[in-house]
């Protein structure tokens, strides 16, 4: 559920925070909107690498907690204030950075389950992520269906659905423990 909470938010947000939305709401050019769109993926990539290095040295516990909390805090910020274009760039990068913790859920599955079970569990998790992302997109779409003139405030209110899976992931991160035998001697 940790992995599903974080990564389904990434998939849904990557679709909902799109170039057309940014052109309409931020009055951005297509080029600027495409650059802003790349911030979520850039943050996820950098966050994933740093999270992986950190987890290799210290185990899964601290990185899973810090990164999921960062994602939750950033999403709350994104939904709480009207953002300028530059702040939207920053928010999307930091949110992606926090969502970079999602793969830790897969590491946890591989560590905790027998190999045969983990082989089946990983595709199941990816299926649940796709369903979760689709559900989030549907909820936002349904919530916005009656809105004739889309403004950022409407969008923020509809995106509040994202808080639930992110809060769930942040709470579940408190249950992740790293056995002492998995922490490298150098970390």
Coordinates of N, CA, C and O in Angstrom, one line a residue:
X1 N 0.8 -1.2 0.0 CA 0.0 0.0 0.0 C 0.9 1.3 0.0 O 0.4 2.3 -0.5
X2 N 2.1 1.2 0.6 CA 3.0 2.3 0.6 C 3.3 2.7 -0.9 O 3.2 3.8 -1.3
X3 N 3.8 1.7 -1.7 CA 4.1 1.8 -3.1 C 2.9 2.3 -3.9 O 3.0 3.3 -4.7
X4 N 1.8 1.7 -3.7 CA 0.6 2.1 -4.4 C 0.2 3.5 -4.1 O -0.2 4.3 -5.0
X5 N 0.2 3.9 -2.8 CA -0.1 5.3 -2.5 C 0.7 6.3 -3.2 O 0.2 7.3 -3.7
X6 N 2.0 6.1 -3.2 CA 2.9 7.1 -3.8 C 2.9 7.1 -5.3 O 2.8 8.1 -6.0
X7 N 3.0 5.9 -5.9 CA 3.2 5.8 -7.3 C 1.9 6.1 -8.1 O 1.9 6.6 -9.2
X8 N 0.8 5.7 -7.5 CA -0.5 6.0 -8.2 C -0.7 7.5 -8.2 O -1.2 8.0 -9.2
X9 N -0.2 8.2 -7.2 CA -0.3 9.7 -7.3 C 0.6 10.3 -8.4 O 0.2 11.2 -9.1
X10 N 1.7 9.7 -8.5 CA 2.6 10.1 -9.6 C 2.0 9.9 -11.0 O 1.9 10.8 -11.8
X11 N 1.4 8.7 -11.2 CA 0.8 8.4 -12.5 C -0.4 9.3 -12.8 O -0.5 9.9 -13.9
X12 N -1.2 9.5 -11.8 CA -2.4 10.4 -12.0 C -2.0 11.8 -12.2 O -2.5 12.5 -13.1
X13 N -1.1 12.3 -11.4 CA -0.6 13.7 -11.5 C 0.1 13.9 -12.8 O -0.1 15.0 -13.5
X14 N 0.9 13.0 -13.3 CA 1.6 13.1 -14.6 C 0.5 13.3 -15.7 O 0.8 14.0 -16.7
X15 N -0.6 12.7 -15.6 CA -1.7 12.9 -16.6 C -2.5 14.1 -16.4 O -2.8 14.8 -17.3
X16 N -2.8 14.4 -15.1 CA -3.7 15.6 -14.9 C -3.0 16.9 -14.9 O -3.6 17.9 -15.3
X17 N -1.7 17.0 -14.6 CA -1.0 18.2 -14.6 C -0.3 18.3 -15.9 O 0.9 18.1 -16.0
X18 N -1.1 18.5 -17.0 CA -0.5 18.3 -18.3 C -0.3 19.7 -19.0 O -0.6 20.7 -18.4
X19 N 0.2 19.6 -20.2 CA 0.6 20.8 -20.9 C -0.6 21.7 -21.2 O -0.5 22.9 -20.9
X20 N -1.7 21.2 -21.6 CA -2.9 22.0 -21.9 C -3.4 22.7 -20.6 O -3.7 23.9 -20.6
X21 N -3.4 22.0 -19.5 CA -3.8 22.6 -18.2 C -2.9 23.7 -17.9 O -3.3 24.8 -17.5
X22 N -1.6 23.6 -18.1 CA -0.6 24.7 -17.7 C -0.8 25.9 -18.7 O -0.7 27.0 -18.2
X23 N -1.1 25.6 -19.9 CA -1.3 26.7 -20.9 C -2.5 27.4 -20.5 O -2.5 28.7 -20.5
X24 N -3.6 26.7 -20.1 CA -4.9 27.4 -19.8 C -4.8 28.1 -18.5 O -5.3 29.2 -18.3
X25 N -4.2 27.5 -17.4 CA -4.3 28.1 -16.1 C -3.1 29.0 -15.7 O -3.3 29.9 -15.0
X26 N -2.0 28.7 -16.3 CA -0.8 29.5 -15.9 C -0.5 30.4 -17.1 O 0.5 31.2 -17.0
X27 N -1.3 30.4 -18.2 CA -1.0 31.2 -19.3 C 0.4 31.0 -19.9 O 1.1 31.9 -20.3
X28 N 0.9 29.7 -19.7 CA 2.2 29.4 -20.1 C 2.3 29.1 -21.6 O 1.3 28.7 -22.2
X29 N 3.4 29.3 -22.2 CA 3.6 28.8 -23.6 C 3.7 27.3 -23.6 O 4.0 26.7 -22.5
X30 N 3.5 26.7 -24.7 CA 3.6 25.2 -24.8 C 5.0 24.8 -24.4 O 5.2 23.7 -23.7
X31 N 6.1 25.5 -24.8 CA 7.4 25.1 -24.4 C 7.7 25.2 -22.9 O 8.2 24.3 -22.3
X32 N 7.2 26.3 -22.3 CA 7.3 26.4 -20.8 C 6.5 25.4 -20.1 O 6.9 24.8 -19.1
X33 N 5.3 25.1 -20.6 CA 4.5 24.0 -20.0 C 5.1 22.7 -20.1 O 5.1 21.9 -19.1
X34 N 5.7 22.4 -21.2 CA 6.4 21.1 -21.3 C 7.6 21.0 -20.4 O 7.8 20.0 -19.8
X35 N 8.3 22.1 -20.2 CA 9.4 22.2 -19.2 C 8.9 21.9 -17.8 O 9.5 21.2 -17.0
X36 N 7.7 22.6 -17.5 CA 7.2 22.4 -16.1 C 6.7 21.0 -15.9 O 6.9 20.4 -14.9
X37 N 6.2 20.4 -17.0 CA 5.7 19.0 -16.9 C 6.9 18.1 -16.6 O 6.7 17.1 -15.9
X38 N 8.0 18.4 -17.1 CA 9.2 17.5 -16.9 C 9.7 17.6 -15.5 O 10.5 16.7 -15.0
X39 N 9.3 18.6 -14.7 CA 9.8 18.7 -13.3 C 9.4 17.6 -12.4 O 10.2 17.1 -11.6
X40 N 8.2 17.1 -12.6 CA 7.7 15.9 -11.8 C 8.6 14.7 -12.0 O 9.1 14.1 -11.1
X41 N 8.9 14.4 -13.3 CA 9.7 13.3 -13.7 C 11.2 13.5 -13.3 O 11.8 12.6 -12.7
X42 N 11.7 14.7 -13.4 CA 13.1 15.0 -13.0 C 13.2 14.9 -11.5 O 14.2 14.3 -11.1
X43 N 12.2 15.4 -10.8 CA 12.3 15.2 -9.3 C 12.2 13.7 -8.9 O 13.0 13.3 -8.1
X44 N 11.3 13.0 -9.5 CA 11.2 11.5 -9.2 C 12.5 10.8 -9.5 O 13.0 10.0 -8.7
X45 N 13.1 11.1 -10.7 CA 14.4 10.5 -11.0 C 15.5 10.8 -10.0 O 16.2 9.9 -9.5
X46 N 15.7 12.1 -9.7 CA 16.7 12.5 -8.8 C 16.4 11.9 -7.4 O 17.3 11.4 -6.7
X47 N 15.1 12.0 -7.0 CA 14.7 11.5 -5.7 C 15.0 10.0 -5.6 O 15.4 9.5 -4.5
X48 N 14.6 9.3 -6.7 CA 14.8 7.8 -6.7 C 16.3 7.4 -6.5 O 16.6 6.5 -5.8
X49 N 17.2 8.2 -7.2 CA 18.6 7.9 -7.1 C 19.1 8.1 -5.7 O 19.8 7.3 -5.1
X50 N 18.8 9.3 -5.2 CA 19.2 9.7 -3.8 C 18.6 8.7 -2.8 O 19.3 8.3 -1.9
X51 N 17.4 8.5 -2.9 CA 16.7 7.5 -2.0 C 17.3 6.2 -2.0 O 17.6 5.5 -1.0
X52 N 17.7 5.7 -3.2 CA 18.3 4.4 -3.4 C 19.7 4.4 -2.7 O 20.0 3.4 -2.0
X53 N 20.5 5.4 -2.9 CA 21.8 5.5 -2.3 C 21.7 5.5 -0.7 O 22.4 4.8 0.0
X54 N 20.7 6.3 -0.3 CA 20.5 6.4 1.2 C 20.0 5.1 1.7 O 20.5 4.6 2.8
X55 N 19.1 4.4 1.1 CA 18.6 3.2 1.6 C 19.7 2.1 1.6 O 19.7 1.2 2.4
X56 N 20.6 2.1 0.6 CA 21.7 1.2 0.6 C 22.6 1.3 1.8 O 23.1 0.4 2.3
X57 N 22.8 2.6 2.2 CA 23.6 2.8 3.4 C 22.9 2.6 4.7 O 23.6 2.2 5.7
X58 N 21.7 3.0 4.8 CA 21.0 3.0 6.1 C 19.8 2.1 6.2 O 19.3 1.9 7.3
X59 N 19.4 1.5 5.2 CA 18.2 0.6 5.2 C 17.0 1.4 4.7 O 17.1 2.6 4.3
X60 N 15.9 0.8 4.7 CA 14.6 1.3 4.1 C 13.9 2.3 5.0 O 13.2 3.2 4.5
X61 N 14.1 2.2 6.3 CA 13.3 3.0 7.3 C 13.3 4.5 7.1 O 12.3 5.1 6.8
X62 N 14.5 5.1 7.2 CA 14.6 6.6 7.2 C 14.2 7.2 5.8 O 13.4 8.1 5.8
X63 N 14.7 6.6 4.7 CA 14.4 7.2 3.4 C 12.9 7.1 3.1 O 12.3 8.0 2.6
X64 N 12.3 6.0 3.5 CA 10.8 5.8 3.2 C 10.0 6.8 4.0 O 9.1 7.4 3.5
X65 N 10.4 7.1 5.2 CA 9.7 8.1 6.0 C 9.9 9.5 5.6 O 8.9 10.3 5.4
X66 N 11.1 9.9 5.3 CA 11.4 11.2 4.9 C 10.8 11.6 3.6 O 10.2 12.6 3.4
X67 N 11.0 10.7 2.6 CA 10.5 11.0 1.2 C 9.0 11.0 1.2 O 8.4 11.9 0.5
X68 N 8.3 10.1 1.8 CA 6.9 10.1 1.8 C 6.3 11.3 2.5 O 5.3 11.9 2.1
X69 N 6.9 11.7 3.6 CA 6.5 12.9 4.3 C 6.7 14.1 3.4 O 5.8 15.0 3.4
X70 N 7.8 14.2 2.7 CA 8.1 15.3 1.8 C 7.0 15.4 0.7 O 6.5 16.5 0.4
X71 N 6.7 14.2 0.2 CA 5.6 14.2 -0.9 C 4.3 14.7 -0.3 O 3.6 15.5 -0.9
X72 N 3.9 14.3 0.9 CA 2.7 14.7 1.5 C 2.7 16.2 1.8 O 1.7 16.9 1.5
X73 N 3.8 16.7 2.4 CA 3.9 18.1 2.7 C 3.8 19.0 1.4 O 3.1 20.0 1.3
X74 N 4.5 18.5 0.4 CA 4.5 19.3 -0.9 C 3.1 19.3 -1.6 O 2.7 20.3 -2.1
X75 N 2.4 18.1 -1.5 CA 1.1 18.1 -2.1 C 0.2 19.0 -1.4 O -0.7 19.7 -1.9
X76 N 0.3 19.0 0.0 CA -0.5 19.9 0.8 C -0.3 21.4 0.4 O -1.2 22.2 0.3
X77 N 1.0 21.7 0.2 CA 1.4 23.0 -0.2 C 0.8 23.3 -1.6 O 0.2 24.4 -1.8
X78 N 0.9 22.4 -2.5 CA 0.4 22.6 -3.9 C -1.1 22.9 -3.9 O -1.6 23.6 -4.7
X79 N -1.8 22.2 -2.9 CA -3.2 22.4 -2.9 C -3.7 23.5 -2.0 O -4.9 23.8 -1.9
X80 N -2.8 24.2 -1.3 CA -3.1 25.2 -0.4 C -3.0 26.6 -0.9 O -3.6 27.6 -0.3
X81 N -2.1 26.9 -1.8 CA -1.8 28.2 -2.2 C -1.9 28.3 -3.7 O -1.8 27.3 -4.5
X82 N -2.2 29.5 -4.2 CA -2.2 29.8 -5.6 C -0.7 30.0 -6.1 O 0.0 30.9 -5.5
X83 N -0.3 29.2 -7.0 CA 1.1 29.2 -7.3 C 1.4 30.1 -8.5 O 0.7 30.0 -9.5
X84 N 2.6 30.7 -8.5 CA 3.1 31.4 -9.7 C 3.7 30.3 -10.5 O 3.9 29.2 -10.1
X85 N 4.1 30.7 -11.7 CA 4.8 29.7 -12.6 C 6.1 29.2 -12.0 O 6.3 28.0 -11.9
X86 N 6.9 30.0 -11.4 CA 8.2 29.6 -10.8 C 7.9 28.7 -9.6 O 8.6 27.7 -9.4
X87 N 6.9 29.0 -8.8 CA 6.6 28.2 -7.6 C 6.0 26.8 -8.1 O 6.3 25.8 -7.4
X88 N 5.3 26.8 -9.2 CA 4.7 25.6 -9.7 C 5.9 24.7 -10.1 O 5.9 23.5 -9.9
X89 N 6.9 25.3 -10.8 CA 8.1 24.5 -11.2 C 8.7 23.8 -10.0 O 9.0 22.6 -9.9
X90 N 8.9 24.6 -8.9 CA 9.6 24.1 -7.7 C 8.7 23.1 -7.0 O 9.2 22.0 -6.6
X91 N 7.4 23.3 -6.9 CA 6.5 22.4 -6.3 C 6.5 21.0 -7.0 O 6.5 20.0 -6.4
X92 N 6.5 21.1 -8.3 CA 6.4 19.8 -9.1 C 7.7 19.1 -8.9 O 7.7 17.8 -8.8
X93 N 8.9 19.8 -8.9 CA 10.1 19.1 -8.7 C 10.2 18.4 -7.3 O 10.6 17.3 -7.2
X94 N 9.9 19.2 -6.3 CA 10.0 18.7 -4.9 C 9.0 17.5 -4.7 O 9.3 16.5 -4.1
X95 N 7.8 17.7 -5.3 CA 6.8 16.6 -5.2 C 7.3 15.3 -5.9 O 7.3 14.2 -5.3
X96 N 7.9 15.5 -7.0 CA 8.5 14.3 -7.7 C 9.6 13.7 -6.9 O 9.8 12.5 -6.8
X97 N 10.4 14.6 -6.3 CA 11.5 14.1 -5.5 C 11.0 13.3 -4.3 O 11.5 12.2 -4.1
X98 N 9.9 13.7 -3.7 CA 9.4 12.9 -2.6 C 8.7 11.6 -3.1 O 8.9 10.6 -2.5
X99 N 8.1 11.7 -4.2 CA 7.5 10.5 -4.8 C 8.5 9.5 -5.3 O 8.2 8.3 -5.5
X100 N 9.8 9.9 -5.3 CA 10.9 9.0 -5.7 C 11.1 7.9 -4.7 O 11.8 7.0 -4.9
X101 N 10.4 8.0 -3.5 CA 10.5 6.9 -2.5 C 9.6 5.7 -2.9 O 9.7 4.6 -2.3
X102 N 8.7 5.8 -3.9 CA 7.8 4.7 -4.2 C 8.5 3.4 -4.4 O 8.1 2.4 -3.9
X103 N 9.6 3.3 -5.1 CA 10.2 2.0 -5.4 C 10.7 1.3 -4.1 O 11.0 0.1 -4.1
X104 N 10.8 2.1 -3.0 CA 11.2 1.4 -1.8 C 10.2 0.3 -1.4 O 10.5 -0.7 -0.7
X105 N 8.9 0.5 -1.8 CA 7.9 -0.5 -1.6 C 8.2 -1.8 -2.2 O 8.0 -2.9 -1.7
X106 N 8.8 -1.7 -3.4 CA 9.2 -2.9 -4.2 C 10.4 -3.6 -3.5 O 10.4 -4.8 -3.4
X107 N 11.3 -2.8 -3.0 CA 12.4 -3.3 -2.2 C 11.9 -4.0 -1.0 O 12.4 -5.1 -0.6
X108 N 11.0 -3.5 -0.3 CA 10.4 -4.1 0.9 C 9.7 -5.4 0.5 O 9.9 -6.4 1.3
X109 N 9.0 -5.5 -0.6 CA 8.4 -6.7 -1.0 C 9.4 -7.8 -1.3 O 9.3 -8.9 -0.8
X110 N 10.5 -7.4 -2.0 CA 11.5 -8.4 -2.3 C 12.2 -8.9 -1.0 O 12.6 -10.0 -0.9
X111 N 12.4 -8.0 0.0 CA 13.0 -8.4 1.2 C 12.2 -9.3 2.1 O 12.6 -10.2 2.7
X112 N 10.9 -9.0 2.1 CA 10.0 -9.6 3.1 C 9.3 -10.9 2.6 O 8.9 -11.7 3.4
X113 N 9.2 -11.0 1.3 CA 8.5 -12.2 0.8 C 9.5 -13.2 0.2 O 10.5 -12.8 -0.4
X114 N 9.1 -14.5 0.2 CA 9.9 -15.5 -0.5 C 10.0 -15.2 -2.0 O 9.1 -14.5 -2.5
X115 N 11.0 -15.6 -2.6 CA 11.3 -15.3 -4.0 C 10.1 -15.5 -5.0 O 9.7 -14.7 -5.8
X116 N 9.5 -16.7 -4.8 CA 8.3 -17.0 -5.7 C 7.1 -16.1 -5.5 O 6.5 -15.7 -6.4
X117 N 6.9 -15.8 -4.2 CA 5.8 -14.9 -3.9 C 6.1 -13.4 -4.4 O 5.2 -12.8 -4.9
X118 N 7.3 -13.0 -4.2 CA 7.7 -11.7 -4.6 C 7.6 -11.5 -6.1 O 7.3 -10.5 -6.7
X119 N 7.9 -12.6 -6.9 CA 7.8 -12.6 -8.3 C 6.3 -12.4 -8.8 O 6.1 -11.7 -9.8
X120 N 5.4 -12.8 -8.0 CA 4.0 -12.6 -8.3 C 3.5 -11.3 -7.7 O 2.7 -10.5 -8.3
X121 N 4.0 -10.9 -6.6 CA 3.6 -9.7 -5.9 C 4.0 -8.4 -6.7 O 3.2 -7.5 -6.7
X122 N 5.1 -8.4 -7.3 CA 5.5 -7.2 -8.0 C 4.6 -6.8 -9.1 O 4.1 -5.7 -9.2
X123 N 4.2 -7.7 -10.0 CA 3.3 -7.4 -11.1 C 1.9 -7.0 -10.5 O 1.2 -6.1 -11.0
X124 N 1.5 -7.6 -9.4 CA 0.2 -7.3 -8.8 C 0.3 -5.9 -8.2 O -0.7 -5.1 -8.4
X125 N 1.4 -5.5 -7.6 CA 1.6 -4.1 -7.1 C 1.5 -3.1 -8.3 O 0.8 -2.1 -8.2
X126 N 2.1 -3.4 -9.4 CA 2.1 -2.5 -10.5 C 0.7 -2.4 -11.1 O 0.3 -1.3 -11.6
X127 N -0.1 -3.5 -11.1 CA -1.5 -3.5 -11.5 C -2.3 -2.6 -10.6 O -3.1 -1.7 -11.0
X128 N -2.1 -2.7 -9.2 CA -2.8 -1.9 -8.3 C -2.5 -0.4 -8.5 O -3.3 0.5 -8.3
X129 N -1.2 -0.1 -8.8 CA -0.8 1.3 -9.0 C -1.5 1.8 -10.2 O -2.0 3.0 -10.2
X130 N -1.6 1.1 -11.3 CA -2.4 1.5 -12.5 C -3.8 1.8 -12.1 O -4.4 2.8 -12.6
X131 N -4.4 0.9 -11.4 CA -5.8 1.0 -11.0 C -6.0 2.3 -10.1 O -6.9 3.1 -10.3
X132 N -5.0 2.4 -9.1 CA -5.1 3.6 -8.2 C -4.9 4.9 -9.0 O -5.7 5.8 -8.7
X133 N -4.0 4.9 -9.9 CA -3.8 6.1 -10.7 C -5.1 6.5 -11.5 O -5.5 7.6 -11.6
X134 N -5.7 5.4 -12.1 CA -6.9 5.6 -12.9 C -8.1 6.1 -12.0 O -8.9 6.9 -12.4
X135 N -8.1 5.5 -10.8 CA -9.2 5.9 -9.9 C -9.0 7.4 -9.5 O -10.0 8.1 -9.5
X136 N -7.8 7.8 -9.2 CA -7.6 9.2 -8.9 C -8.0 10.1 -10.0 O -8.6 11.2 -9.8
X137 N -7.6 9.8 -11.2 CA -7.9 10.6 -12.4 C -9.4 10.6 -12.6 O -10.0 11.7 -12.9
X138 N -10.1 9.5 -12.4 CA -11.6 9.5 -12.5 C -12.2 10.4 -11.4 O -13.2 11.1 -11.7
X139 N -11.7 10.3 -10.2 CA -12.3 11.1 -9.1 C -12.2 12.6 -9.4 O -13.1 13.4 -9.2
X140 N -11.0 13.0 -9.9 CA -10.8 14.4 -10.2 C -11.7 14.8 -11.4 O -12.3 15.8 -11.4
X141 N -11.7 13.9 -12.4 CA -12.5 14.2 -13.6 C -14.0 14.3 -13.2 O -14.7 15.3 -13.7
X142 N -14.5 13.4 -12.4 CA -15.9 13.5 -12.0 C -16.1 14.8 -11.2 O -17.2 15.4 -11.3
X143 N -15.2 15.1 -10.3 CA -15.4 16.3 -9.5 C -15.4 17.6 -10.3 O -16.1 18.5 -10.0
X144 N -14.6 17.6 -11.4 CA -14.6 18.8 -12.3 C -15.6 18.8 -13.4 O -15.7 19.7 -14.1
X145 N -16.4 17.7 -13.5 CA -17.3 17.6 -14.6 C -18.4 18.7 -14.7 O -18.8 19.1 -15.8
X146 N -18.8 19.2 -13.6 CA -19.8 20.3 -13.6 C -19.2 21.7 -13.7 O -19.9 22.7 -13.7
X147 N -17.9 21.8 -13.7 CA -17.2 23.1 -13.7 C -17.2 23.6 -15.2 O -16.6 23.0 -16.0
X148 N -17.8 24.8 -15.4 CA -17.7 25.3 -16.8 C -16.5 26.1 -17.1 O -15.9 26.1 -18.2
X149 N -16.0 26.9 -16.1 CA -14.8 27.7 -16.3 C -13.8 27.2 -15.3 O -13.9 27.6 -14.1
X150 N -12.8 26.5 -15.7 CA -11.8 25.9 -14.8 C -10.8 27.0 -14.4 O -10.2 27.7 -15.2
X151 N -10.7 27.1 -13.1 CA -9.7 28.0 -12.5 C -8.9 27.2 -11.6 O -9.3 26.1 -11.2
X152 N -7.8 27.7 -11.2 CA -6.8 26.9 -10.3 C -7.4 26.5 -9.0 O -7.2 25.4 -8.6
X153 N -8.3 27.3 -8.4 CA -8.9 26.9 -7.2 C -9.8 25.6 -7.4 O -9.8 24.7 -6.5
X154 N -10.6 25.5 -8.5 CA -11.3 24.3 -8.7 C -10.4 23.1 -8.8 O -10.7 22.0 -8.3
X155 N -9.3 23.3 -9.5 CA -8.4 22.2 -9.7 C -7.8 21.8 -8.4 O -7.7 20.6 -8.1
X156 N -7.4 22.7 -7.5 CA -6.8 22.4 -6.2 C -7.8 21.7 -5.4 O -7.5 20.7 -4.7
X157 N -9.1 22.1 -5.4 CA -10.1 21.4 -4.6 C -10.3 20.0 -5.1 O -10.4 19.0 -4.3
X158 N -10.3 19.8 -6.4 CA -10.5 18.4 -6.9 C -9.2 17.5 -6.6 O -9.4 16.3 -6.4
X159 N -8.1 18.1 -6.6 CA -6.8 17.4 -6.4 C -6.7 17.0 -4.9 O -5.8 16.2 -4.6
X160 N -7.6 17.4 -4.1 CA -7.5 17.1 -2.7 C -7.6 15.5 -2.5 O -7.2 15.0 -1.4
X161 N -8.2 14.8 -3.5 CA -8.2 13.4 -3.4 C -6.8 12.8 -3.3 O -6.7 11.7 -2.7
X162 N -5.8 13.5 -3.7 CA -4.4 13.0 -3.7 C -3.9 12.9 -2.2 O -3.0 12.1 -2.0
X163 N -4.4 13.7 -1.3 CA -4.0 13.7 0.0 C -4.1 12.3 0.7 O -3.3 11.9 1.5
X164 N -5.2 11.6 0.4 CA -5.5 10.3 1.0 C -4.4 9.3 0.7 O -3.9 8.7 1.7
X165 N -4.1 9.0 -0.5 CA -3.1 8.0 -0.7 C -1.7 8.4 -0.2 O -0.9 7.6 0.3
X166 N -1.4 9.7 -0.3 CA -0.1 10.2 0.2 C 0.0 10.1 1.7 O 1.0 9.7 2.3
X167 N -1.1 10.5 2.4 CA -1.2 10.3 3.9 C -1.1 8.9 4.3 O -0.4 8.5 5.2
X168 N -1.7 8.0 3.5 CA -1.7 6.6 3.8 C -0.2 6.1 3.6 O 0.3 5.3 4.5
X169 N 0.5 6.5 2.6 CA 1.9 6.1 2.4 C 2.7 6.6 3.5 O 3.6 5.9 4.0
X170 N 2.6 7.9 3.9 CA 3.4 8.4 5.0 C 3.1 7.7 6.3 O 4.1 7.4 7.0
X171 N 1.9 7.4 6.6 CA 1.6 6.6 7.8 C 2.1 5.2 7.7 O 2.7 4.7 8.7
X172 N 2.0 4.5 6.6 CA 2.5 3.2 6.5 C 4.1 3.2 6.5 O 4.6 2.1 6.9
X173 N 4.7 4.3 6.1 CA 6.2 4.3 6.2 C 6.6 4.1 7.7 O 7.8 3.7 7.9
X174 N 5.8 4.4 8.6 CA 6.1 4.3 10.0 C 6.2 2.8 10.4 O 6.8 2.4 11.4
X175 N 5.6 1.9 9.6 CA 5.7 0.5 9.9 C 6.9 -0.2 9.2 O 7.2 -1.3 9.5
X176 N 7.6 0.5 8.3 CA 8.7 -0.1 7.6 C 9.9 -0.1 8.6 O 10.3 1.0 9.1
X177 N 10.5 -1.2 8.8 CA 11.7 -1.4 9.6 C 12.8 -2.0 8.8 O 12.6 -2.8 7.9
X178 N 14.0 -1.6 9.1 CA 15.2 -2.2 8.5 C 15.9 -3.1 9.5 O 16.3 -2.7 10.5
X179 N 15.9 -4.4 9.2 CA 16.7 -5.3 10.0 C 18.1 -4.9 10.1 O 18.7 -4.4 9.1
X180 N 18.7 -5.0 11.3 CA 20.1 -4.6 11.5 C 21.1 -5.3 10.5 O 22.1 -4.7 10.1
X181 N 20.8 -6.5 10.2 CA 21.7 -7.3 9.3 C 21.7 -6.7 7.9 O 22.6 -7.0 7.1
X182 N 20.7 -5.9 7.5 CA 20.7 -5.3 6.1 C 21.4 -4.0 6.0 O 21.6 -3.5 4.9
X183 N 21.8 -3.4 7.1 CA 22.5 -2.1 7.1 C 24.0 -2.4 6.9 O 24.6 -3.1 7.5
X184 N 24.5 -1.7 5.8 CA 25.9 -2.0 5.5 C 26.8 -1.5 6.6 O 26.5 -0.5 7.3
X185 N 28.0 -2.1 6.8 CA 28.9 -1.7 7.8 C 29.4 -0.2 7.7 O 29.7 0.4 8.7
X186 N 29.4 0.3 6.5 CA 29.9 1.7 6.3 C 28.9 2.7 6.6 O 29.1 3.9 6.6
X187 N 27.6 2.3 6.8 CA 26.5 3.3 6.9 C 25.9 3.1 8.2 O 25.4 3.5 9.1

